[in-house]
XYZ file of C-alpha atoms in Angstrom:
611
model
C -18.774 -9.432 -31.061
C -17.680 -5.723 -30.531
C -14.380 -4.781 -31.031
C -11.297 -3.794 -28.773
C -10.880 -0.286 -29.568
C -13.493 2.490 -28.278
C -13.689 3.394 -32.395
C -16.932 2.045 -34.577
C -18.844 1.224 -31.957
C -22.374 0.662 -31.576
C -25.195 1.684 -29.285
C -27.185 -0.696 -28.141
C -30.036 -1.963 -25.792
C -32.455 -5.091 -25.445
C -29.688 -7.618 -25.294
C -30.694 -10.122 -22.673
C -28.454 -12.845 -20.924
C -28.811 -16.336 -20.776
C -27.044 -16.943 -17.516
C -24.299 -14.770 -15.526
C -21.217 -14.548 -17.668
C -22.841 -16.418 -20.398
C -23.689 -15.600 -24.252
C -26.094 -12.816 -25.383
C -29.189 -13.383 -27.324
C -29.076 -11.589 -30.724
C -29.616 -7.316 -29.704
C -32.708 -4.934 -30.905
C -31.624 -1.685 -32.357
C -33.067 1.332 -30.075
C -32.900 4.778 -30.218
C -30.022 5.265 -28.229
C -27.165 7.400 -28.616
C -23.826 6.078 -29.350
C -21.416 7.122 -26.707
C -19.193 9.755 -26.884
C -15.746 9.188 -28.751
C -12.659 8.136 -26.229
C -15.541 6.954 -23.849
C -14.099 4.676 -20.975
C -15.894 1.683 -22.197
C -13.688 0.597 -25.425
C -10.630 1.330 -23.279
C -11.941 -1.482 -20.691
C -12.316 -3.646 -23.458
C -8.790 -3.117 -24.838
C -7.633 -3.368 -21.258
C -9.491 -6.849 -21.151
C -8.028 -7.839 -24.229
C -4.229 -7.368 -23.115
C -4.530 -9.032 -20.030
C -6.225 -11.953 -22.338
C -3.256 -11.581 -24.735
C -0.946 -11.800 -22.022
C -2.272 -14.656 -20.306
C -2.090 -16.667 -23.547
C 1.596 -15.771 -23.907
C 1.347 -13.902 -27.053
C -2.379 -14.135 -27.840
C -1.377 -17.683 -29.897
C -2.909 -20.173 -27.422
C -5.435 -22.350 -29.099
C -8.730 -21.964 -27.741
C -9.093 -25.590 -27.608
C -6.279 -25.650 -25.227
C -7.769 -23.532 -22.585
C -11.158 -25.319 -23.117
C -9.720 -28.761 -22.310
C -10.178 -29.238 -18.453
C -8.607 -31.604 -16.178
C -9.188 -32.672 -12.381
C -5.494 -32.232 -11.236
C -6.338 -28.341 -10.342
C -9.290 -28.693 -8.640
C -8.340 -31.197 -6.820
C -5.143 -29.734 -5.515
C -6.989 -26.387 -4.984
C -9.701 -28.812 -2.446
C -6.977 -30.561 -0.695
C -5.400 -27.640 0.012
C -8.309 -26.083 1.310
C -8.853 -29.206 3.675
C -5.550 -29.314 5.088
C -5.429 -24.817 5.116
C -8.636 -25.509 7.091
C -7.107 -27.863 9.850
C -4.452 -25.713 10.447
C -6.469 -22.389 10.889
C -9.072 -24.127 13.135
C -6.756 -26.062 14.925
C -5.314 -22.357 16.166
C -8.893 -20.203 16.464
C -10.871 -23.089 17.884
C -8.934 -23.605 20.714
C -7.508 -19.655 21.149
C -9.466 -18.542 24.151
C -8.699 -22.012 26.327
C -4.921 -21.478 25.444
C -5.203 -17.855 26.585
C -6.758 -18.733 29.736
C -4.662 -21.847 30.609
C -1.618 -20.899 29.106
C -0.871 -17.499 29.037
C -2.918 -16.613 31.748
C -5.445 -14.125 30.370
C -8.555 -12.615 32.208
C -11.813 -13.963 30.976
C -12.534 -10.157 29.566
C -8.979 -9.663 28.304
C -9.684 -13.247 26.418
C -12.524 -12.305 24.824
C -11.693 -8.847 23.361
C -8.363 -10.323 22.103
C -10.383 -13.234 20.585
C -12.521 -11.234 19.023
C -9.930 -8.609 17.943
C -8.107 -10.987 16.281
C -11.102 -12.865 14.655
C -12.000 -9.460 13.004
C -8.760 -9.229 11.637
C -8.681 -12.239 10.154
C -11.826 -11.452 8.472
C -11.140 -7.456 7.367
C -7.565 -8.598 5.890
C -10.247 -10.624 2.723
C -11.018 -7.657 1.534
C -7.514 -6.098 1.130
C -6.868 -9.345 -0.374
C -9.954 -9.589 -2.811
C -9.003 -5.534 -4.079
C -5.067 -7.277 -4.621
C -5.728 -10.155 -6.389
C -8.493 -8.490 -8.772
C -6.625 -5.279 -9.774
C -2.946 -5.989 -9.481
C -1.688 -9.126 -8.599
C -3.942 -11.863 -9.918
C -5.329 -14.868 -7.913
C -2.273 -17.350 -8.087
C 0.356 -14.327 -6.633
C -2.077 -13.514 -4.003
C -2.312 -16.969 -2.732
C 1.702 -17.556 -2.913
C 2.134 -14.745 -0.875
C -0.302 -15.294 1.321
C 1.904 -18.742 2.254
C 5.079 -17.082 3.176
C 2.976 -15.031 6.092
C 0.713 -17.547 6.764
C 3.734 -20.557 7.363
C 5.832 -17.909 9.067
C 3.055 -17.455 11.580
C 2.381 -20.953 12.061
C 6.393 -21.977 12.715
C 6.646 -19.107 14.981
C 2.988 -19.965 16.757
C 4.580 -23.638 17.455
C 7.648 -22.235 18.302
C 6.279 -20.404 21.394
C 4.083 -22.991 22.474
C 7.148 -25.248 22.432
C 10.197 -22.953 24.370
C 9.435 -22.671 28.194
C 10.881 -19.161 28.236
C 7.927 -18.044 25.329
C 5.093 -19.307 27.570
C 4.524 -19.494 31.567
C 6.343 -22.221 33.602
C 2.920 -23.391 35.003
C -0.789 -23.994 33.254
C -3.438 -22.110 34.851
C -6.618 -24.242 35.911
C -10.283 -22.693 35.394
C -11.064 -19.906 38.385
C -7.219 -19.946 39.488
C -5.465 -16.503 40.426
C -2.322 -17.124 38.281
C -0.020 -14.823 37.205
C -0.322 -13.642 33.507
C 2.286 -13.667 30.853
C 5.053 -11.378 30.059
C 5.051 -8.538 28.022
C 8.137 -10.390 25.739
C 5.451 -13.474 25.909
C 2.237 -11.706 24.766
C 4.225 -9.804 22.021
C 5.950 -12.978 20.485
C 2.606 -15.063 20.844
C 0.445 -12.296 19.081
C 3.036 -11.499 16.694
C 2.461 -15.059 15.176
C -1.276 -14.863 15.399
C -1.312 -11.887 13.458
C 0.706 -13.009 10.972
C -1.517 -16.149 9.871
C -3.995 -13.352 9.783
C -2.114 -11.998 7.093
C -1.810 -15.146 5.306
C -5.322 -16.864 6.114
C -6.713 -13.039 4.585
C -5.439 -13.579 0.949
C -6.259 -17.480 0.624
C -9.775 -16.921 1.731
C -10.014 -13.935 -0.857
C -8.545 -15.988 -3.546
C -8.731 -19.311 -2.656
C -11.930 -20.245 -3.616
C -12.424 -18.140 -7.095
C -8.950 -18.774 -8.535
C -10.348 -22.825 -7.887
C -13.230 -21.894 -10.171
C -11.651 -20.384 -12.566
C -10.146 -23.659 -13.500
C -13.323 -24.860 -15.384
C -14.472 -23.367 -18.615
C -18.323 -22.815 -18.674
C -18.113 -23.226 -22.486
C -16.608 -26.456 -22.748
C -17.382 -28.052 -19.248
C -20.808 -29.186 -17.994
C -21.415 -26.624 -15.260
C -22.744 -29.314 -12.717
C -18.566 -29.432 -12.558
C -18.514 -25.766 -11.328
C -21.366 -26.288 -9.011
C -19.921 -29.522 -7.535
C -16.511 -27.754 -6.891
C -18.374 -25.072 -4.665
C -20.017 -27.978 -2.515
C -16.490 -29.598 -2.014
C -14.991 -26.829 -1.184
C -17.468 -26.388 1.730
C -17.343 -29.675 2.988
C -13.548 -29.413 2.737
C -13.923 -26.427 4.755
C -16.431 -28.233 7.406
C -14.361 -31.279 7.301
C -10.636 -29.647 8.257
C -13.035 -27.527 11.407
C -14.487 -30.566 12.536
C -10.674 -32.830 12.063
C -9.236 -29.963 14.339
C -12.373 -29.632 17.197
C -12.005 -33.208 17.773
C -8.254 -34.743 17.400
C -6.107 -31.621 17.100
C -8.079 -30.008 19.715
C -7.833 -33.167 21.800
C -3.996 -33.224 21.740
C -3.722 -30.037 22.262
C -5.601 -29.876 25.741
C -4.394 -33.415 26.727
C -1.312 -33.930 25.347
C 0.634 -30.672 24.300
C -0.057 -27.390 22.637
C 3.097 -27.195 20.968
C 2.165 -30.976 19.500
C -1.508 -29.124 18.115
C -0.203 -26.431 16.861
C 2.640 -28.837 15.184
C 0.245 -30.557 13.283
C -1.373 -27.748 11.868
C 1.763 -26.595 11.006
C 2.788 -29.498 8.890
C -0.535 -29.927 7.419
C -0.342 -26.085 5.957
C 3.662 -27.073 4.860
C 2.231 -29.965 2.930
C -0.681 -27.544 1.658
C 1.877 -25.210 0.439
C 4.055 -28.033 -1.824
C 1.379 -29.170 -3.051
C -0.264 -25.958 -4.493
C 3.329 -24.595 -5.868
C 3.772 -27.920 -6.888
C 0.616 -28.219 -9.127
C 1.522 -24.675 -10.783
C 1.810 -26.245 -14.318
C -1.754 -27.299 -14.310
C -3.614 -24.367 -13.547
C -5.381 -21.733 -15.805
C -3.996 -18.849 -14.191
C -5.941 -15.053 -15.280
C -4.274 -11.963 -15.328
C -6.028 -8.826 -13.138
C -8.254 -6.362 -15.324
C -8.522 -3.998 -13.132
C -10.634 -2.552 -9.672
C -14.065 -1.380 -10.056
C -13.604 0.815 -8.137
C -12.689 3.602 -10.650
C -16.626 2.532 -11.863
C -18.451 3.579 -8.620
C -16.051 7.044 -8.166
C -17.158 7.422 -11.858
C -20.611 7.327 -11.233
C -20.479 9.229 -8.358
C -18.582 12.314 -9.835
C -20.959 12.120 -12.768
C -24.191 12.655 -10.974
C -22.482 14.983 -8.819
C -22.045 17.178 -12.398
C -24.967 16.709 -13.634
C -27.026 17.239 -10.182
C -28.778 20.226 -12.094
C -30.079 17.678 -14.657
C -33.911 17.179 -14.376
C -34.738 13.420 -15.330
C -38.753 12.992 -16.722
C -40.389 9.773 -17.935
C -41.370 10.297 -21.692
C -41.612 6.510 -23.324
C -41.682 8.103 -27.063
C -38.397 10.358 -26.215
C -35.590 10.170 -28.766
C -32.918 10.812 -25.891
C -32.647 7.886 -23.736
C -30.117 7.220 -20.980
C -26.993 5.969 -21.980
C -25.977 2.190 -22.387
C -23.402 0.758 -25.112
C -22.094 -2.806 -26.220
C -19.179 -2.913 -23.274
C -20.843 -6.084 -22.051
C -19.981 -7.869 -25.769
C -17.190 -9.839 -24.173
C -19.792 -11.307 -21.858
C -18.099 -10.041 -19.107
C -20.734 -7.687 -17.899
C -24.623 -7.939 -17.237
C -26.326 -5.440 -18.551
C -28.308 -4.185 -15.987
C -32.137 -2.848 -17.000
C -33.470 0.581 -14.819
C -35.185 0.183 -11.699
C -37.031 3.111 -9.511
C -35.851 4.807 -6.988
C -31.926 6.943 -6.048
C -33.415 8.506 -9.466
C -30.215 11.159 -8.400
C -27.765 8.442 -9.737
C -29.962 7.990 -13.124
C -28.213 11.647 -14.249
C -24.893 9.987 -14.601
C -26.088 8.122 -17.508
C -28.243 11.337 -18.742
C -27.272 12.486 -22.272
C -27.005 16.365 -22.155
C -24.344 17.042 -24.684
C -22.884 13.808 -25.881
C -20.383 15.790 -28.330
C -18.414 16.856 -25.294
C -19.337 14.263 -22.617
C -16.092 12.347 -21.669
C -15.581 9.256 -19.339
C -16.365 11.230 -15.780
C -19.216 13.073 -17.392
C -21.126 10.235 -18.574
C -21.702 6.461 -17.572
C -23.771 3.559 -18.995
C -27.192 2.508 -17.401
C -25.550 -0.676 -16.433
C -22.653 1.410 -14.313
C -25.342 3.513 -12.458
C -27.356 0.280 -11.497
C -24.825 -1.335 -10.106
C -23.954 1.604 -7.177
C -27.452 1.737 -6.907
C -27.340 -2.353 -5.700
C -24.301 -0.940 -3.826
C -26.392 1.355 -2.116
C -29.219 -1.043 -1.811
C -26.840 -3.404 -0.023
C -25.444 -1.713 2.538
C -28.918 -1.816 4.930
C -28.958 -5.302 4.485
C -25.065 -5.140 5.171
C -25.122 -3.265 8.811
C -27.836 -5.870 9.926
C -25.741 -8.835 8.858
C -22.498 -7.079 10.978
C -24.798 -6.997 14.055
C -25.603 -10.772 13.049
C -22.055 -11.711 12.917
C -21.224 -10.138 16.238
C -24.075 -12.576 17.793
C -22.925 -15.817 16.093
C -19.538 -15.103 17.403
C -20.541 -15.952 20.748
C -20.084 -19.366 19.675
C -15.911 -18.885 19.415
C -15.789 -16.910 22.880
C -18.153 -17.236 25.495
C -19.780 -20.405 24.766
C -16.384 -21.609 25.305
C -16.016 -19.833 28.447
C -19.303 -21.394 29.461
C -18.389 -24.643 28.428
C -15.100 -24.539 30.683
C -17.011 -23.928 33.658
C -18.774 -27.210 33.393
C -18.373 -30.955 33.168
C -16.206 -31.936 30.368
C -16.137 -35.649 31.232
C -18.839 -38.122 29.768
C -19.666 -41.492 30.964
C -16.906 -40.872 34.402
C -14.300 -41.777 31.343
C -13.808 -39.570 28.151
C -13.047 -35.553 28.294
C -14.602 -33.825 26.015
C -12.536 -30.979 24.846
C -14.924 -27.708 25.444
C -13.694 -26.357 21.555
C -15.221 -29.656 20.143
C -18.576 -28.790 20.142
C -17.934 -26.405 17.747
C -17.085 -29.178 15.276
C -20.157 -31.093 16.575
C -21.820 -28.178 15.447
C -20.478 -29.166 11.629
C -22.389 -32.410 11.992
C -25.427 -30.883 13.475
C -25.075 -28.490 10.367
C -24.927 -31.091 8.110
C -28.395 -32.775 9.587
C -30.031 -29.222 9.268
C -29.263 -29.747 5.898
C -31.104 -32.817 5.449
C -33.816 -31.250 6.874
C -33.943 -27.876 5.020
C -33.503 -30.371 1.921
C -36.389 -32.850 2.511
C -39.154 -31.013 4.701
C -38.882 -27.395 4.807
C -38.257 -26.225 1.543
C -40.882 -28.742 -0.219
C -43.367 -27.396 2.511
C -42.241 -23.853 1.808
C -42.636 -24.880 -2.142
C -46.074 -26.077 -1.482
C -47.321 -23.072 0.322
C -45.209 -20.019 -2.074
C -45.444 -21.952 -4.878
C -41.448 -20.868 -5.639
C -39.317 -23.391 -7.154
C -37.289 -22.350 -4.346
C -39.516 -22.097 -1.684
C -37.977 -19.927 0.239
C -36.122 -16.525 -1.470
C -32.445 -15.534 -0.124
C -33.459 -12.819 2.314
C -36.470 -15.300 3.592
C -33.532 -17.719 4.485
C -31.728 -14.593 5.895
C -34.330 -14.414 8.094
C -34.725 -17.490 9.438
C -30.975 -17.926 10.022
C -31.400 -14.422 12.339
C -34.674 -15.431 14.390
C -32.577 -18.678 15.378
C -29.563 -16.993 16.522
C -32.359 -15.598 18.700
C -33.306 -18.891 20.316
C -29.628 -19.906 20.398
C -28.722 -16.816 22.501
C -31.270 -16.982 24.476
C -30.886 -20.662 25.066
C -27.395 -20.082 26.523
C -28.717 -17.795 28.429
C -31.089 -20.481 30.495
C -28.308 -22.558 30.251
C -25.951 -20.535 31.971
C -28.916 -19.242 34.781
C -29.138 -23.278 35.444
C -25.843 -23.808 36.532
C -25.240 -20.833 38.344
C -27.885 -22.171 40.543
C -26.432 -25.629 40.657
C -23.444 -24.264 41.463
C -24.815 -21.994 44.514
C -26.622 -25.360 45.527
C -24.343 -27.163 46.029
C -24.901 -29.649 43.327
C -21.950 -29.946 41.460
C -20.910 -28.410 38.004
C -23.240 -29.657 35.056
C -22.173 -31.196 32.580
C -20.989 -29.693 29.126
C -24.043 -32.056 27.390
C -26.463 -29.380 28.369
C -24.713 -26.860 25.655
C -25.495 -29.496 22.553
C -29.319 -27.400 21.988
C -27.462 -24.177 21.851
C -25.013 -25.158 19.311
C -28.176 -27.331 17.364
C -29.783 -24.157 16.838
C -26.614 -21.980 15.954
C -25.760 -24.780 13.194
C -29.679 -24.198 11.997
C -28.656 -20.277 11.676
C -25.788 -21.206 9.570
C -27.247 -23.185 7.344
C -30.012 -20.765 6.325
C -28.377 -17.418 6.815
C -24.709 -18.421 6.303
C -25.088 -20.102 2.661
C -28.365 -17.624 1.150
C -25.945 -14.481 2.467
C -22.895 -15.854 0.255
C -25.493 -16.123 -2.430
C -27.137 -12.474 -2.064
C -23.962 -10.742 -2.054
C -22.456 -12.693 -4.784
C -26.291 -12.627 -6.994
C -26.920 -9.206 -6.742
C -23.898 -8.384 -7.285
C -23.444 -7.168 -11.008
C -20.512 -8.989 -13.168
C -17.839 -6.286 -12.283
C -18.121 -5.922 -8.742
C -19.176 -9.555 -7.590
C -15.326 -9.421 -5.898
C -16.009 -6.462 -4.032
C -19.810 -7.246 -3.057
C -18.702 -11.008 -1.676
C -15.812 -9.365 0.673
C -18.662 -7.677 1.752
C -19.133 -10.931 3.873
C -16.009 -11.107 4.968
C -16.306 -7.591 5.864
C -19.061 -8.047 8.209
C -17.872 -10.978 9.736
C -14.839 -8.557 10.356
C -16.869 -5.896 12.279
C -19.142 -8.444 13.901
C -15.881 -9.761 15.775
C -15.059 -6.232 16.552
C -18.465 -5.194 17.546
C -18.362 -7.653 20.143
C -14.806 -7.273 21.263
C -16.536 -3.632 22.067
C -19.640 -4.448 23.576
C -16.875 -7.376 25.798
C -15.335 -4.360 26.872
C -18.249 -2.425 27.549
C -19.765 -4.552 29.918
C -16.611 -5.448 31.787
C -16.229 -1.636 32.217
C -19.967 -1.231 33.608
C -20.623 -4.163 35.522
C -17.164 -3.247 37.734
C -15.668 -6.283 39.654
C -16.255 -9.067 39.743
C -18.999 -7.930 36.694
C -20.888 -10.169 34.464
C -17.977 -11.363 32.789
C -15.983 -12.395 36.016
C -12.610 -14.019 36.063
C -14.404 -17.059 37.693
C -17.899 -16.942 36.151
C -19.608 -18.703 38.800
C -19.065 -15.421 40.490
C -20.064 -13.655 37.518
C -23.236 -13.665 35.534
C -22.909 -14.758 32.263
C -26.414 -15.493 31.476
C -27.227 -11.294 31.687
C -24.707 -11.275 28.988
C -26.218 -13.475 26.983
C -30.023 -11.816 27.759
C -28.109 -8.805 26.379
C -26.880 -10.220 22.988
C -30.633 -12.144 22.643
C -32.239 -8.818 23.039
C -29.396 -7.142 20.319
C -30.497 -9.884 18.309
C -34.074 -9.565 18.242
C -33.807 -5.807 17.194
C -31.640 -7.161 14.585
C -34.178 -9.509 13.087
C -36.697 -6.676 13.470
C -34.860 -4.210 11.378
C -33.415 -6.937 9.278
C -37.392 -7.846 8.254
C -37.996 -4.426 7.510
C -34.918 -3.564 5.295
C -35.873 -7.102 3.554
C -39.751 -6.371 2.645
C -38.139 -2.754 0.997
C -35.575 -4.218 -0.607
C -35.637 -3.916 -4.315
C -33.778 -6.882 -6.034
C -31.575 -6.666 -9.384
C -32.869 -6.661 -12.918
C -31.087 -8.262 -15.755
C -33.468 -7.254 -18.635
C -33.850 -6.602 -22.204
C -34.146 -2.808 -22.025
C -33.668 0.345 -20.369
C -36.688 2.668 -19.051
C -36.395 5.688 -21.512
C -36.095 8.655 -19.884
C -35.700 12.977 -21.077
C -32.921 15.070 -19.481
C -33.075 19.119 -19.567
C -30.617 21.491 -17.963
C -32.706 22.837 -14.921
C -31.193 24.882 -12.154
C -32.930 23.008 -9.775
């Protein structure tokens, strides 16, 4: 393999991978150029290498050492990850009823807040992802992370618990009751933001710094691939534990008891992690790629005057090197198209070329994915902002009807949205046995249906969802005006079967597309991208919230009491938001130009031109 030092190095193209991160087949000479002496590649290697060094405390570690794997990390890493995700759901399931009840919020004030914070929660990933990959590692990220996130929590129970941190009296559905204090809103937001803080990094880090525990080299990978499907259901599990019990005693019994338990189950999440320290493979940061996409970027900027012409039997091809020896990088074949990027990896002078001047094929491919993404991106924001009417306003909804079942048992409203785990779960069965052996049948795919195919399904039945509610809501608004009682909260179970259907095919194939598509180096920065639009989604619709309570005047769709409101026009709003959605979403898809991992770069001539 290539060395650590940007001296005697090779050029070369052709080598092609046998899986992400895995070994090269043997390379084909070309007619490439070498790169340029002092080029940034060998100094990303040597970079590489030190971190390596110090992570094997002197560079004297046996390799059979860190091949040998054991189940105690993993299995901390998943436990925490249950109990992490009892505590967090136990607080955002719930938020909106304890706003309403407790501290006396409007239904609009509610809902932006919900949603403000949600998008918070989901922004503060990718400040965590750019930490834990360029300075502080995984492990650091995640310890500090606990300090804000337990902070938050004590302080969260804390005001549920003192009468002078919360109103003397609870606030039933449709009652004028006076709101909070300004002392009482500031302490109880204080806390929420600060799990925000702490719930950002673990989600950022969580999750890779448990797969970096297994060693593709010396483990089967089933392990790897297992680990990823318990740490879903660990994540499903702790949502549906805290819709259904912690939710329960938290309506019925005592807030400050709820948010108690989720307390103590993060405490005991937290001693177990620190205390499992001695077993994990902990790796060091090497760097942001960041300085990668600027690079690329000031490069064709330079070189904008470059003209680019396809000549197969040219003896000056576009630049590419051995950087990816370590098997850290892809390396990235030429596609068509942005062919204004291409001139960052142009040869013009190579004797005086430096690192800003001039980057590898591989480098210029990967902003163009960047690029590439970011269409897809906005449509899956716009997505997010519909499926996060199941946090708010199906709540709301749900509030205004019949929580009792059978004259006995109260259902609390925020448990459907663990009901919607299990309905998940039997969408799963049925993607896994009927539709994608149909889809198999008909495509002829081994996967029957591609990533952005299950992208699309997952957006046509938010669609039906929305516009579900919305028929939902018209129905007892006129049982209500009739005089026939409140209905019960059973009639919300098809809106929340379809919204678990939307998760399962666009929630799981989105993960995938940002993380596949993503090349090697930036997979950190293209999977917040997730987390990013789940971020804006919530923020979207804290706007539009806001919007309509602004337009619609008093009472206004979103009324204090919604039977005096109309919630079902605010639902026909988000159904019709959604179906231009899926409409641009299925354009942007049949355009989209997927990632090449290939054996060779298109050749290609560059000339000065003043063009």
């Amino acid at each position: 393999m290539g060395g650590g030092s940007g001296g005697g190095r090779r050029s070369r193209v052709g080598a092609a991978e046998t899986g992400v991160g895995g070994p090269l087949l043997p390379e084909t000479q070309s007619g490439m150029s070498p790169p340029p002496p002092g080029g940034s590649n060998g100094r990303r290697r040597q970079q590489r290498q030190q971190a390596v060094s110090s992570m094997e405390s002197g560079g004297e570690a046996s390799a059979a050492a860190r091949k040998r794997f054991t189940w105690k990390g993993p299995v901390i890493v998943l436990v925490f990850e249950l109990l992490e995700s009892i505590a967090f759901s136990g607080v955002a399931l719930n938020l909106v009823v304890y706003l309403a009840t407790v501290l006396h919020g409007s239904t609009a004030f509610n809902a932006a807040h919900v949603d403000t914070w949600n998008g918070t929660t989901f922004i503060v990933p990718v400040i965590g992802a750019f930490l834990a990959d360029s300075y502080w590692g995984k492990y650091r990220t995640i310890l500090a992370s606990i300090v804000f996130y337990l902070v938050g929590l004590v302080l969260l129970t804390v005001s549920a618990a003192i009468p002078s941190l919360r109103p003397a009296t609870a606030c039933q559905m449709g009652a004028s009751c006076a709101p909070a204090t300004k002392t009482q809103f500031s302490v109880f937001f204080a806390a929420l933001y600060l799990t925000s803080v702490g719930t950002g990094g673990i989600k950022s880090a969580l999750l890779p710094f448990g797969a970096e525990q297994y060693d593709d080299d010396a483990d089967r990978p089933e392990r790897k691939q297992a680990f990823f499907s318990w740490f879903f259901a660990a994540i499903n599990l702790g949502i549906f534990v805290a819709g259904t019990l912690v939710s329960w005693l938290e309506q019925n019994v005592s807030w400050a008891l709820g948010f108690g338990i989720g307390t103590a189950c993060f405490f005991v999440a937290a001693l177990a992690f620190v205390a499992g320290t001695p077993c994990y493979r902990v790796q060091m940061p090497t760097g942001s790629p960041l300085k990668d996409i600027i690079r690329v970027l000031v490069a064709a900027f330079r070189k904008r005057n470059v003209r680019m012409e396809r000549d197969d039997g040219a003896a000056e091809l576009l630049h590419e090197d051995d950087a990816n020896d370590d098997g850290e990088q892809q390396r990235l074949a030429r596609t068509k198209g942005l062919r204004c990027l291409d001139k960052a990896a142009a040869i013009v002078d190579k004797a005086q070329e430096g690192e800003w001047s001039l980057c590898t094929v591989s480098e210029v491919e990967g902003v163009k994915i960047l690029v590439r993404m970011l269409p897809i991106w906005v449509t899956c924001v716009l997505y997010a902002a519909s499926l996060g009417q199941m946090t708010t306003t199906f709540i709301q909804q749900g509030m205004a009807m019949g929580t009792r079942l059978g004259g006995r048992f109260k259902v609390p409203v925020a448990s459907l949205v663990s009901v919607e785990v299990v309905f998940m779960l039997l969408w799963v069965v049925l993607h896994d046995a009927a539709i994608i052996p149909a889809a198999r049948r008909l495509t002829g795919r081994p996967g029957g249906l591609t990533q952005l195919q299950r992208m699309g399904v997952g957006r046509f039945l938010v669609v039906l969802a929305l516009g579900t509610a919305a028929l939902v809501e018209r129905r007892r608004l006129r049982a209500i005006h009739g005089g026939s009682g409140p209905m019960t909260i059973a009639w919300q179970v098809p809106q929340f079967v379809l919204v678990a259907g939307s998760d399962v095919f666009c929630g799981i194939a989105q993960l995938e597309f940002f993380y596949g598509e993503a090349p090697a180096a930036m997979r950190s920065i293209c999977s917040a991208f997730s987390f990013l639009a789940l971020s804006l989604g919530f923020y979207v619709n804290s706007l539009v919230v806001t919007l309509v309570a602004a337009v619609t005047k008093r009472p206004g769709w979103l009324a204090p009491d919604l039977n005096a409101g109309h919630l079902d026009y605010y639902f026909w709003l988000w159904t019709i938001i959604s179906v231009a959605n899926l409409l641009l979403y299925m354009v942007l898809a049949a355009r989209y130009t997927p990632k090449h991992v290939a054996a060779a770069v298109e050749p290609m001539r560059s000339s000065s031109s003043d063009e």
